[in-house]
Amino acid sequence: MTTAVPAGSPDTRPRFWWVPYLYLLRVQIITGTLLVIGPPYALSSSLLNGLFDLDYGTWWRTLSGVTLVTFAAFSAAWTLLATCWATIHNAPARFDAIPVRSVRYPIRWPERVMFGLIAMPTVVTAIAHTRDASQVALWILLLGFLVGLAAAIVVLRAANWNADWLQRATHRPDPRGLPRFVRWIVHQFDRPNVREGFIDPRTGELAQGHMLAWVVFTFSVLLYLAIGVGKWLRIGYETNVSTLACVLLLVLMICWLAVGLTFFLDRYRLPVLLVAAVAAFLIGLLPLPGSDYVYRTWPHERDSSPWPHEVLNAGSRTPILVAVTGGGIQAAAWAARVLTGIDEALPADLRDPYTHSIRLISAVSGGGVGAMYFSERYRREGFDRNHLEDILAKAEASSLDDVAWGLTYPDAIATFFPPVRSVFGDRGQALEWAWTRHLEAVPLLADWRSEVWSDERPANIFNATLVDTGERLLMGTSRVGWREARGLRNFEEVYTDQDIQVVTAARLGASFTYVSPATRTAAARRRYHVVDGGYYDDYGMTTLTEWLDEALEGVGGTFPRVLVVQIRSDPGYQSDGVDLWHGPFYQAWAPAETLLNVRSTGQISHNDEEFARLQRLWKDRHVEIDNVVFRFCGEHPPLSWHLTGTEKDAITADWKKQVDGERAELRAVEDFLRGLPLRGVSEDKPYDIPLKPCVPPAPSIWRRALNTVTGATP
């Protein structure tokens, strides 16, 4: 007699019976892949590597930061465990999938350890990078790891205990309190074509795995809200909630919601991504408060800025104009280092003439932040030199945590519930609040504008770009050009009855998408969207060139000499590497790659050519426009709003080379202020200090690996 083989046994399963589980577990697979390969990729990105530096200055704040990141990473890993087990265990009942016999309850420690390994790339990368980049003591990092791991284990055990208790209490004859509420929820699933996979048909109780998933989800939501509210109460101030912890919490919440929706909707063949996209699109069209990103304006009577020739005439006879490049926090720190460093390096008798000679600072993106902190030191009685090092410290202070909070909380929630943004702000406003904490006062542009008229401070222009027209938007204390006639618009001409704070102008000019959103005012008829000024001109030279030309025309060329100081935070390497990618995928990517590469090389070449033409034009009119460039020659600058300890040291070290080496740049500023001809210039460019090329550093391990894979020439 032949024994029948049970249905679903290994002998009767199709060869690829496991393939449906790849689809059913797609959210968990994507999340796990992100947690494993995301950290090493982030270290190779100048925009993302700041996420993994957990140095907060003091040992106890750094320890708590590592603790929270470790706790969040293991919580995310064990979330994958809980959702994978619940999906696999109940997939046969809901989707007619073939059972996986090795997946059974209760979940034991071997499975927890195996999934816990998914958290290790994030934790190890954060510890190693913090140790290497900021020289934090290893014992602090390891202690933070152990405390975070212990906290995660305690919460895991508590979640299991509560799940078991609720599972028993819910099915008592007359449950009270929370078990009664959970029982009501369970009954909502006990309906035809809904109960499959949720209700055990043999017992009528909630199927195994769901109660644990619900309890862990509740713990996750409470953690998410507690950290979010705690950070909001301290927004703009230093906290222990790191950017990486916020990112992990956002990943955790997206994973929970996406897994729950996929398990419910896959039975009805409804794609979750499409449902979420349609819902977000329709909600975004509704005229709800917070449906768009806005910046604050202040009602103000029209108060015109001085024209360029009025600013030039009001100041000294040795005018200095400064152009500050963009580039995130690196640009802010380098701008502050150069502007204050020149003052410190000059002889004592030239310091007041230097600060009083600065007539214009044209700043773009992150450079505007450093320029703002420097310009803040101008007083009625002169430039305040007390504790000049504070200016650099303010410009170097990280604000990435505030941006991460804005992205993880109000912006994420507002995707489906916009009024949250109108109450709690957004990531752009969080960035602005972070900068505000370092300001002694928060003046309006009009406040600085009146001091420009009285020759108490230089004019500042923060360059931005209008998304709607592609034009420059100049927000500052001096105007350029006639109304809407030269591809630019002055803020005061567009919004005649509104004003903004100086910190808002700096933030709008540094709205590099996607770190900070495209935003508009809600208090005017023409509500243009404003983004980073670097889209149009990342060096601030287009505005400076036009401003200087108008100023000299207005004064009739009565100033024999003008000095232009360019502050560039990028070393400006020119790559000779050849991209060896080819085929249809390369053809699809080539147009976008061209736009990205031309953006930087095209801007700098046009800026240099336009400025050289201006020099030649006014040379024929007997006006000497001298030019000096202070360029950072360290590693390629990070584009995020965070500097590691090593990156801060690199800024100080590079400036020390300028001072100790008696570079021609510093000598040129001193010669100009003393009325002497520039030394070290060439005959073909008598007004330009030669720009020495920076020596590129050796490529990182990530770049070498990429060159090996692509075959690109280093």
XYZ file of C-alpha atoms in Angstrom:
714
model
C 0.000 0.000 0.000
C 1.402 3.449 -1.029
C 1.367 6.286 1.497
C -0.102 9.518 0.113
C 2.127 12.575 0.148
C 0.482 15.437 2.075
C -0.450 18.465 0.046
C 2.032 21.294 0.297
C 4.924 19.004 1.325
C 8.366 19.596 -0.203
C 7.734 16.676 -2.579
C 4.712 18.371 -4.159
C 5.745 22.028 -4.087
C 6.495 23.753 -7.386
C 10.112 24.536 -8.012
C 9.667 28.278 -7.571
C 6.980 28.182 -4.880
C 8.827 30.920 -2.927
C 8.663 33.578 -5.662
C 5.293 35.057 -4.502
C 6.885 35.842 -1.149
C 9.382 38.154 -2.879
C 6.425 40.278 -3.928
C 4.522 39.988 -0.640
C 7.657 40.989 1.294
C 8.781 43.712 -1.120
C 8.518 46.513 1.444
C 10.590 44.598 3.989
C 13.166 43.626 1.350
C 13.552 47.225 0.177
C 13.797 48.509 3.756
C 16.346 45.869 4.731
C 18.425 46.577 1.629
C 18.374 50.282 2.467
C 19.579 49.607 6.010
C 22.412 47.368 4.769
C 23.799 49.209 1.724
C 22.611 52.737 2.532
C 25.298 53.602 5.121
C 28.383 52.843 2.978
C 26.799 54.661 0.044
C 26.036 57.711 2.203
C 29.694 58.055 3.206
C 30.633 58.529 -0.451
C 28.110 61.347 -0.871
C 28.976 64.944 0.051
C 25.271 65.513 0.698
C 24.686 62.525 3.010
C 27.911 61.784 4.880
C 27.036 64.298 7.597
C 24.240 61.973 8.709
C 26.719 59.598 10.336
C 28.719 62.078 12.401
C 27.278 61.876 15.932
C 29.705 64.259 17.624
C 27.761 66.783 19.737
C 30.620 68.514 21.519
C 30.146 67.048 25.001
C 30.600 63.403 25.938
C 27.164 62.946 27.456
C 25.330 64.471 24.486
C 27.362 62.364 22.073
C 26.645 59.268 24.167
C 22.904 59.949 24.142
C 23.017 60.571 20.395
C 24.700 57.201 19.768
C 22.215 55.563 22.147
C 19.223 56.914 20.255
C 20.648 55.928 16.853
C 21.411 52.404 18.101
C 17.940 52.082 19.603
C 16.287 53.331 16.395
C 18.406 51.039 14.177
C 17.570 47.893 16.166
C 13.932 48.943 16.386
C 13.850 49.164 12.592
C 15.550 45.774 12.246
C 13.152 44.046 14.636
C 10.250 45.768 12.911
C 11.295 43.872 9.804
C 11.270 40.672 11.859
C 7.772 41.240 13.241
C 6.283 42.217 9.867
C 8.041 39.441 7.922
C 6.856 36.779 10.364
C 3.268 38.093 10.410
C 3.133 38.297 6.597
C 4.692 34.891 5.935
C 2.670 33.107 8.632
C -0.674 34.483 7.393
C 0.019 34.629 3.650
C -1.419 31.135 2.976
C -4.800 32.153 4.394
C -4.938 35.537 2.685
C -3.169 34.936 -0.624
C -3.288 31.132 -1.031
C 0.510 31.018 -0.845
C 2.309 27.806 0.016
C 3.159 27.758 3.762
C 6.718 28.254 4.989
C 6.961 25.671 7.763
C 10.075 27.142 9.347
C 8.178 30.340 10.214
C 6.236 29.680 13.392
C 5.422 31.341 16.692
C 6.658 32.284 19.187
C 9.611 34.125 17.650
C 12.839 33.013 19.289
C 16.211 34.620 19.879
C 18.065 33.090 16.893
C 15.658 34.932 14.590
C 16.006 38.132 16.612
C 19.799 37.952 16.460
C 19.707 37.255 12.717
C 17.494 40.276 11.995
C 19.414 42.361 14.514
C 22.434 42.067 12.227
C 20.572 44.246 9.727
C 21.012 47.160 12.149
C 24.778 46.709 12.416
C 25.847 48.459 9.147
C 24.123 51.657 10.299
C 25.494 51.504 13.832
C 29.023 50.457 12.850
C 29.203 53.101 10.115
C 28.048 55.817 12.514
C 30.548 54.797 15.204
C 33.456 54.415 12.780
C 32.731 57.676 10.959
C 32.272 59.646 14.190
C 35.510 58.216 15.545
C 37.424 58.987 12.337
C 35.867 62.327 11.397
C 35.533 63.969 14.822
C 38.057 62.044 16.971
C 35.475 61.083 19.603
C 36.716 58.719 22.324
C 35.892 55.123 21.464
C 34.581 54.322 24.960
C 31.842 56.947 24.587
C 30.692 55.456 21.292
C 30.768 51.869 22.547
C 28.947 52.772 25.756
C 26.262 54.540 23.742
C 25.922 51.439 21.573
C 25.519 49.140 24.584
C 22.962 51.401 26.258
C 20.965 51.702 23.021
C 21.036 47.945 22.450
C 19.920 47.284 26.043
C 17.052 49.762 25.666
C 15.968 48.102 22.412
C 15.973 44.649 24.080
C 13.921 45.950 27.021
C 11.324 47.468 24.700
C 11.246 44.278 22.621
C 10.557 42.144 25.688
C 7.920 44.599 26.872
C 6.226 44.494 23.467
C 6.132 40.679 23.504
C 4.739 40.596 27.031
C 2.028 43.139 26.186
C 1.119 41.289 22.988
C 0.700 38.007 24.850
C -1.361 39.674 27.572
C -3.633 41.437 25.079
C -4.091 38.245 23.068
C -5.418 36.498 26.213
C -7.344 39.426 27.685
C -9.130 40.275 24.452
C -10.893 36.915 24.323
C -12.128 36.837 27.879
C -15.938 36.772 28.233
C -16.217 40.396 29.386
C -12.989 42.348 28.689
C -12.609 45.870 30.070
C -10.557 48.903 29.089
C -7.902 48.447 26.433
C -8.676 44.745 25.761
C -12.288 45.702 25.070
C -11.191 48.348 22.553
C -8.816 45.880 20.855
C -11.621 43.325 20.703
C -13.810 45.871 18.921
C -11.056 46.450 16.356
C -10.691 42.701 15.812
C -14.423 42.409 15.136
C -14.129 45.007 12.357
C -11.935 42.543 10.464
C -14.314 39.615 10.987
C -16.155 40.144 7.696
C -16.320 38.201 4.428
C -13.333 38.788 2.120
C -11.634 40.768 4.885
C -11.092 38.234 7.678
C -8.794 36.028 5.557
C -5.307 36.258 7.025
C -6.519 38.339 9.984
C -8.898 35.986 11.811
C -8.016 32.378 12.612
C -10.952 30.335 11.179
C -10.448 27.569 13.753
C -10.665 29.744 16.874
C -12.259 32.978 15.655
C -9.426 34.869 17.355
C -6.919 37.265 15.843
C -4.406 35.299 13.792
C -0.916 34.862 15.183
C 1.540 37.676 14.577
C -0.957 40.519 14.210
C -1.250 41.340 17.896
C 2.534 41.533 18.221
C 2.710 43.694 15.102
C 0.036 46.042 16.448
C 1.764 46.363 19.809
C 5.180 47.046 18.268
C 3.572 49.523 15.888
C 2.017 51.328 18.866
C 5.409 51.462 20.587
C 6.927 52.849 17.369
C 4.267 55.551 17.056
C 4.738 56.596 20.686
C 8.517 56.784 20.188
C 8.067 58.729 16.955
C 5.717 61.250 18.591
C 7.730 61.589 21.805
C 10.954 62.393 19.968
C 9.157 64.670 17.507
C 7.437 66.704 20.201
C 10.584 66.813 22.319
C 12.599 68.164 19.414
C 9.859 70.653 18.477
C 9.943 72.124 21.977
C 13.672 72.697 21.462
C 13.624 73.555 17.755
C 16.364 76.027 16.975
C 18.356 74.895 20.017
C 20.856 72.113 20.495
C 19.341 68.720 21.281
C 20.450 65.093 21.355
C 18.105 64.030 18.552
C 20.477 63.365 15.672
C 19.663 63.577 11.996
C 20.342 59.869 11.568
C 17.878 58.992 14.348
C 15.185 61.068 12.628
C 15.873 59.342 9.314
C 15.663 55.906 10.938
C 12.385 56.825 12.638
C 10.975 57.997 9.309
C 12.058 54.725 7.668
C 10.477 52.851 10.583
C 7.104 54.594 10.209
C 7.029 54.283 6.409
C 7.838 50.587 6.717
C 5.015 49.993 9.206
C 2.416 51.859 7.176
C 3.490 50.391 3.842
C 3.572 46.814 5.183
C 0.121 47.156 6.724
C -1.365 48.572 3.534
C 0.268 46.006 1.265
C -0.958 43.087 3.384
C -4.480 44.496 3.306
C -4.657 45.733 -0.314
C -2.680 43.052 -2.171
C -5.648 40.713 -1.883
C -7.688 43.177 -3.937
C -4.898 43.796 -6.482
C -4.561 47.457 -5.480
C -0.953 48.754 -5.752
C -0.052 50.617 -2.578
C 2.337 53.053 -4.274
C -0.352 54.129 -6.727
C -2.944 54.513 -3.970
C -0.564 56.625 -1.866
C 0.514 58.755 -4.843
C -3.071 59.476 -5.916
C -4.078 60.294 -2.333
C -1.123 62.664 -1.851
C -1.795 64.329 -5.221
C -5.485 64.915 -4.527
C -4.853 66.135 -0.982
C -2.187 68.512 -2.279
C -4.728 70.108 -4.626
C -7.154 70.878 -1.817
C -7.090 74.503 -0.553
C -6.118 73.441 2.965
C -3.875 75.394 5.331
C -0.326 74.148 4.975
C -0.834 72.693 1.494
C 2.131 74.741 0.230
C 5.476 75.817 1.654
C 5.461 79.477 2.682
C 7.881 81.919 4.254
C 7.062 84.684 6.671
C 6.739 88.291 5.580
C 6.094 91.430 7.595
C 3.831 94.331 6.563
C 6.032 97.314 5.859
C 5.678 100.640 4.117
C 7.664 100.954 0.933
C 11.245 101.875 1.773
C 13.472 101.780 -1.290
C 17.014 100.509 -1.102
C 19.826 102.812 -2.214
C 21.046 102.485 -5.777
C 24.601 101.220 -6.316
C 26.104 104.665 -6.932
C 24.495 105.947 -3.715
C 26.120 103.156 -1.713
C 29.472 103.758 -3.377
C 29.377 107.499 -2.739
C 28.422 107.047 0.917
C 31.506 105.040 1.837
C 35.270 105.257 1.736
C 37.420 106.079 -1.298
C 38.850 102.529 -1.319
C 35.688 100.484 -2.001
C 35.824 96.721 -1.590
C 33.153 94.459 -3.053
C 32.805 90.838 -1.931
C 31.268 87.905 -3.819
C 30.596 84.798 -1.729
C 29.979 81.467 -3.407
C 27.381 78.864 -2.501
C 27.913 75.316 -1.296
C 26.100 74.578 1.955
C 27.685 74.873 5.380
C 31.198 74.655 3.923
C 30.561 77.897 2.034
C 29.169 79.521 5.188
C 32.200 78.538 7.257
C 34.756 79.506 4.591
C 33.082 82.888 4.050
C 33.191 83.599 7.791
C 36.801 82.377 7.994
C 37.982 84.604 5.120
C 36.077 87.751 6.089
C 37.212 87.625 9.714
C 40.630 86.201 8.875
C 41.511 89.130 6.631
C 40.658 91.500 9.464
C 42.809 89.541 11.931
C 45.759 89.273 9.510
C 45.887 92.956 8.562
C 48.038 95.417 10.496
C 46.106 97.196 13.255
C 46.001 100.499 11.358
C 44.233 98.881 8.382
C 41.493 96.944 10.183
C 38.990 99.766 10.443
C 39.671 100.894 6.842
C 39.108 97.297 5.709
C 35.707 96.820 7.350
C 34.576 100.335 6.435
C 35.714 99.887 2.822
C 33.430 96.910 2.217
C 30.534 98.422 0.276
C 28.741 95.297 -0.995
C 28.549 91.598 -0.134
C 26.840 89.579 -2.869
C 26.172 86.152 -1.388
C 24.703 82.929 -2.724
C 23.331 79.872 -0.932
C 25.368 78.770 2.089
C 27.820 81.631 1.643
C 25.023 83.995 2.595
C 24.894 82.485 6.080
C 28.545 83.271 6.783
C 28.079 86.744 5.269
C 25.030 87.294 7.505
C 26.929 86.490 10.706
C 29.814 88.752 9.622
C 27.528 91.629 8.658
C 25.694 91.331 11.969
C 28.788 92.716 13.721
C 28.432 96.185 12.192
C 27.361 98.742 14.791
C 26.655 102.467 14.737
C 30.071 103.076 16.291
C 31.867 100.720 13.862
C 32.673 97.045 13.421
C 32.537 94.973 16.630
C 35.723 92.890 16.903
C 34.987 91.314 20.264
C 35.330 87.534 20.007
C 35.616 87.373 16.224
C 36.027 83.623 16.536
C 32.327 83.433 17.439
C 31.425 84.357 13.863
C 33.186 81.269 12.547
C 31.688 79.105 15.306
C 28.183 80.256 14.374
C 28.771 79.585 10.683
C 30.169 76.111 11.438
C 27.339 75.100 13.788
C 25.334 72.166 12.445
C 21.686 72.714 11.505
C 21.201 69.370 9.768
C 19.310 67.964 12.768
C 16.715 70.721 12.481
C 16.242 70.063 8.753
C 15.882 66.340 9.460
C 13.221 67.035 12.083
C 11.276 69.190 9.627
C 11.459 66.498 6.953
C 10.618 63.622 9.304
C 7.723 65.236 11.110
C 5.751 68.205 9.692
C 6.707 67.620 6.048
C 6.129 63.858 6.161
C 2.798 64.134 7.985
C 1.646 67.095 5.870
C 1.839 64.927 2.749
C -1.512 63.498 3.811
C -2.579 66.069 6.434
C -1.388 69.559 5.335
C -2.639 71.570 8.368
C 0.249 70.101 10.387
C 2.668 72.226 8.359
C 0.751 75.432 9.069
C 1.100 74.789 12.817
C 4.586 73.291 13.164
C 6.330 74.811 10.130
C 8.466 72.863 7.656
C 12.091 71.875 7.129
C 12.935 75.254 5.580
C 11.563 77.137 8.547
C 13.342 74.739 10.896
C 16.605 75.603 9.117
C 15.836 79.301 9.571
C 15.093 78.815 13.280
C 18.412 77.006 13.684
C 20.285 80.010 12.288
C 18.222 82.443 14.339
C 19.468 80.971 17.630
C 22.929 82.391 16.910
C 21.760 85.922 16.099
C 21.843 88.620 18.745
C 18.769 90.172 17.087
C 16.531 89.236 14.161
C 16.354 92.420 12.070
C 14.290 93.073 8.974
C 16.016 93.978 5.742
C 14.591 97.471 6.256
C 16.540 97.789 9.513
C 19.816 97.076 7.747
C 18.745 99.186 4.771
C 18.490 102.330 6.889
C 22.020 101.680 8.203
C 23.330 101.378 4.640
C 21.890 104.826 3.877
C 23.741 106.226 6.891
C 27.019 104.447 5.963
C 27.013 102.284 9.091
C 27.206 98.928 7.283
C 27.844 97.574 3.777
C 25.027 96.619 1.456
C 24.062 92.945 1.454
C 22.391 91.129 -1.417
C 21.170 87.561 -0.969
C 20.753 85.957 -4.378
C 17.877 83.537 -5.012
C 16.134 82.099 -8.077
C 12.471 82.277 -9.064
C 11.183 78.856 -10.103
C 8.268 80.334 -12.032
C 10.323 82.577 -14.354
C 13.950 81.397 -14.019
C 15.040 84.914 -13.024
C 17.232 86.047 -10.183
C 15.498 87.403 -7.098
C 17.685 89.864 -5.229
C 16.828 90.286 -1.555
C 18.964 92.875 0.113
C 19.724 96.421 1.078
C 20.665 97.729 -2.357
C 18.976 97.457 -5.743
C 20.282 96.418 -9.142
C 18.784 97.254 -12.533
C 15.465 98.730 -13.520
C 12.172 97.004 -12.776
C 11.890 93.541 -14.319
C 13.948 94.541 -17.337
C 17.206 92.615 -17.018
C 16.367 89.058 -16.067
C 16.255 89.904 -12.384
C 13.783 91.174 -9.831
C 14.389 93.069 -6.632
C 12.289 91.805 -3.739
C 11.159 95.294 -2.765
C 9.868 95.940 -6.290
C 7.886 92.695 -6.412
C 6.450 93.005 -2.900
C 6.134 96.739 -2.317
C 4.275 96.498 1.007
C 6.114 93.512 2.521
C 9.477 92.927 4.130
C 11.362 89.885 5.379
C 13.901 89.240 8.092
C 17.575 89.034 7.170
C 17.708 85.377 8.252
C 14.731 84.629 5.979
C 16.546 86.202 3.027
C 19.611 84.066 3.770
C 17.439 80.954 4.009
C 15.580 81.633 0.753
C 18.867 82.149 -1.045
C 20.071 78.805 0.337
C 16.968 76.736 -0.495
C 18.814 73.943 -2.231
C 16.213 71.376 -3.158
C 15.684 68.822 -1.649
C 17.316 69.881 1.599
C 15.112 72.973 1.761
C 11.875 73.290 -0.234
C 10.791 75.730 -2.912
C 8.682 78.215 -0.975
C 6.562 81.305 -1.525
C 4.903 84.068 0.453
C 1.263 83.759 1.438
C 0.742 87.496 1.940
C 0.931 88.870 -1.601
C -0.749 88.537 -4.965
C 2.297 87.423 -6.962
C 3.421 84.409 -4.974
C 6.523 83.281 -6.823
C 8.325 80.141 -5.675
C 11.864 80.836 -4.462
C 14.820 78.425 -4.532
C 18.595 78.514 -4.202
C 20.448 81.306 -5.975
C 23.032 78.789 -7.162
C 20.689 77.612 -9.913
C 21.312 80.914 -11.705
C 24.729 81.964 -10.419
C 26.525 79.986 -7.729
C 29.348 82.523 -7.365
C 27.497 85.806 -6.764
C 29.534 87.459 -9.508
C 26.721 88.207 -11.943
C 25.009 90.450 -9.403
C 28.310 91.993 -8.286
C 29.371 92.738 -11.858
C 26.083 94.443 -12.720
C 26.034 96.320 -9.404
C 29.588 97.605 -9.894
C 28.943 98.655 -13.473
C 25.866 100.643 -12.423
C 27.712 102.162 -9.473
C 30.632 103.392 -11.591
C 28.245 104.734 -14.222
C 26.340 106.594 -11.506
C 29.423 108.227 -9.988
C 30.963 108.961 -13.388
C 34.054 106.870 -12.787
C 35.328 109.132 -10.014
C 36.700 106.193 -8.026
C 40.156 105.363 -9.462
C 40.364 101.905 -7.881
C 37.968 99.198 -6.723
C 38.880 95.839 -5.172
C 36.734 92.771 -5.788
C 37.230 89.902 -3.320
C 35.883 86.552 -4.466
C 35.402 83.895 -1.789
C 35.090 80.414 -3.296
C 34.514 77.424 -1.028
C 35.171 74.872 -3.768
C 38.717 73.913 -4.787
C 37.590 73.982 -8.416
C 39.260 70.820 -9.659
C 38.985 70.195 -13.381
C 38.475 66.514 -14.040
C 40.029 65.007 -17.150
C 38.327 61.675 -16.544
C 36.410 60.072 -19.375
C 33.035 58.480 -18.676
C 33.128 55.005 -20.257
C 29.476 54.154 -19.636
C 27.592 53.431 -22.856
C 24.456 51.808 -24.207
C 20.772 52.753 -23.939
C 20.888 53.480 -20.205
C 23.733 55.930 -20.702
C 21.846 57.648 -23.506
C 18.897 58.108 -21.149
C 21.140 59.601 -18.455
C 23.462 61.682 -20.680
C 21.173 64.765 -21.017
C 20.769 65.069 -17.229
C 24.504 64.497 -16.639
C 25.304 67.235 -19.136
C 23.047 69.711 -17.329
C 24.664 68.900 -13.989
C 28.219 69.278 -15.305
C 27.528 72.422 -17.334
C 25.886 74.079 -14.331
C 29.226 74.524 -12.547
C 31.694 74.827 -15.432
C 29.382 77.045 -17.481
C 28.711 79.446 -14.619
C 32.327 79.989 -13.658
C 33.468 80.514 -17.244
C 30.665 83.027 -17.914
C 31.365 84.828 -14.639
C 35.078 85.153 -15.402
C 34.446 86.339 -18.950
C 31.832 88.930 -17.937
C 34.043 90.247 -15.160
C 37.081 90.449 -17.477
C 35.011 92.479 -19.954
C 34.018 94.838 -17.142
C 37.670 95.277 -16.165
C 38.642 96.106 -19.756
C 35.706 98.502 -20.159
C 36.572 100.571 -17.107
C 40.304 100.362 -17.698
C 39.692 102.443 -20.817
C 37.899 104.933 -18.550
C 40.862 105.029 -16.146
C 39.256 102.944 -13.385
C 41.264 100.026 -12.018
C 39.152 97.047 -10.894
C 41.470 94.794 -8.922
C 40.557 91.157 -8.345
C 41.617 88.651 -5.730
C 40.209 85.140 -5.117
C 40.351 83.372 -1.761
C 39.754 79.721 -2.589
C 39.469 76.766 -0.228
C 41.871 74.026 -1.325
C 40.857 71.199 0.971
C 38.672 68.162 0.354
C 35.581 68.637 -1.783
C 33.155 70.530 0.470
C 30.073 68.825 1.907
C 26.735 70.059 0.586
C 24.789 69.310 3.758
C 24.372 71.566 6.810
C 26.863 69.671 8.957
C 30.638 69.776 9.335
C 32.631 67.075 11.051
C 35.496 67.903 13.363
C 37.983 67.005 10.623
C 36.260 69.292 8.116
C 36.334 72.178 10.578
C 40.032 71.591 11.165
C 40.620 71.565 7.399
C 39.116 75.062 7.088
C 41.363 76.364 9.856
C 44.422 74.622 8.388
C 43.836 75.961 4.887
C 43.475 79.509 6.151
C 46.634 79.095 8.231
C 48.467 78.317 4.994
C 47.180 81.610 3.621
C 48.516 83.528 6.633
C 51.778 81.687 7.323
C 52.718 81.440 3.682
C 52.256 85.172 3.115
C 50.065 84.418 0.138
C 49.621 87.071 -2.513
C 45.899 87.280 -1.772
C 46.314 88.781 1.705
C 49.155 90.998 0.519
C 46.906 92.323 -2.265
C 44.240 93.480 0.198
C 46.874 95.312 2.255
C 48.445 96.899 -0.840
C 45.030 98.068 -2.043
C 44.158 99.688 1.288
C 47.542 101.473 1.326
C 47.084 102.695 -2.232
C 49.960 100.602 -3.590
C 49.960 98.675 -6.884
C 49.308 94.947 -6.623
C 52.409 92.799 -6.451
C 52.847 89.531 -8.300
C 50.450 90.256 -11.162
C 51.181 89.461 -14.807
C 51.405 91.927 -17.691
C 48.416 90.497 -19.535
C 46.255 90.724 -16.377
C 47.693 93.600 -14.333
C 44.675 93.829 -12.007
C 44.360 90.137 -11.110
C 46.232 88.176 -8.494
C 47.073 84.875 -10.282
C 44.866 82.024 -9.118
C 47.085 79.087 -8.222
C 45.514 75.678 -8.840
C 44.657 73.481 -5.889
C 46.290 70.060 -5.740
C 43.556 67.408 -5.824
C 43.706 64.863 -2.973
C 43.967 61.142 -3.599
C 40.564 59.644 -4.476
C 38.647 58.011 -1.641
C 38.171 54.281 -1.398
C 34.613 54.693 -2.668
C 35.759 56.690 -5.720
C 38.505 54.166 -6.482
C 35.980 51.346 -6.323
C 33.642 53.250 -8.637
C 36.458 53.926 -11.097
C 37.296 50.216 -11.079
C 33.696 49.227 -11.785
C 33.085 51.820 -14.515
C 36.546 51.796 -16.046
C 36.660 55.592 -15.754
C 40.028 57.329 -15.927
C 40.944 58.789 -12.504
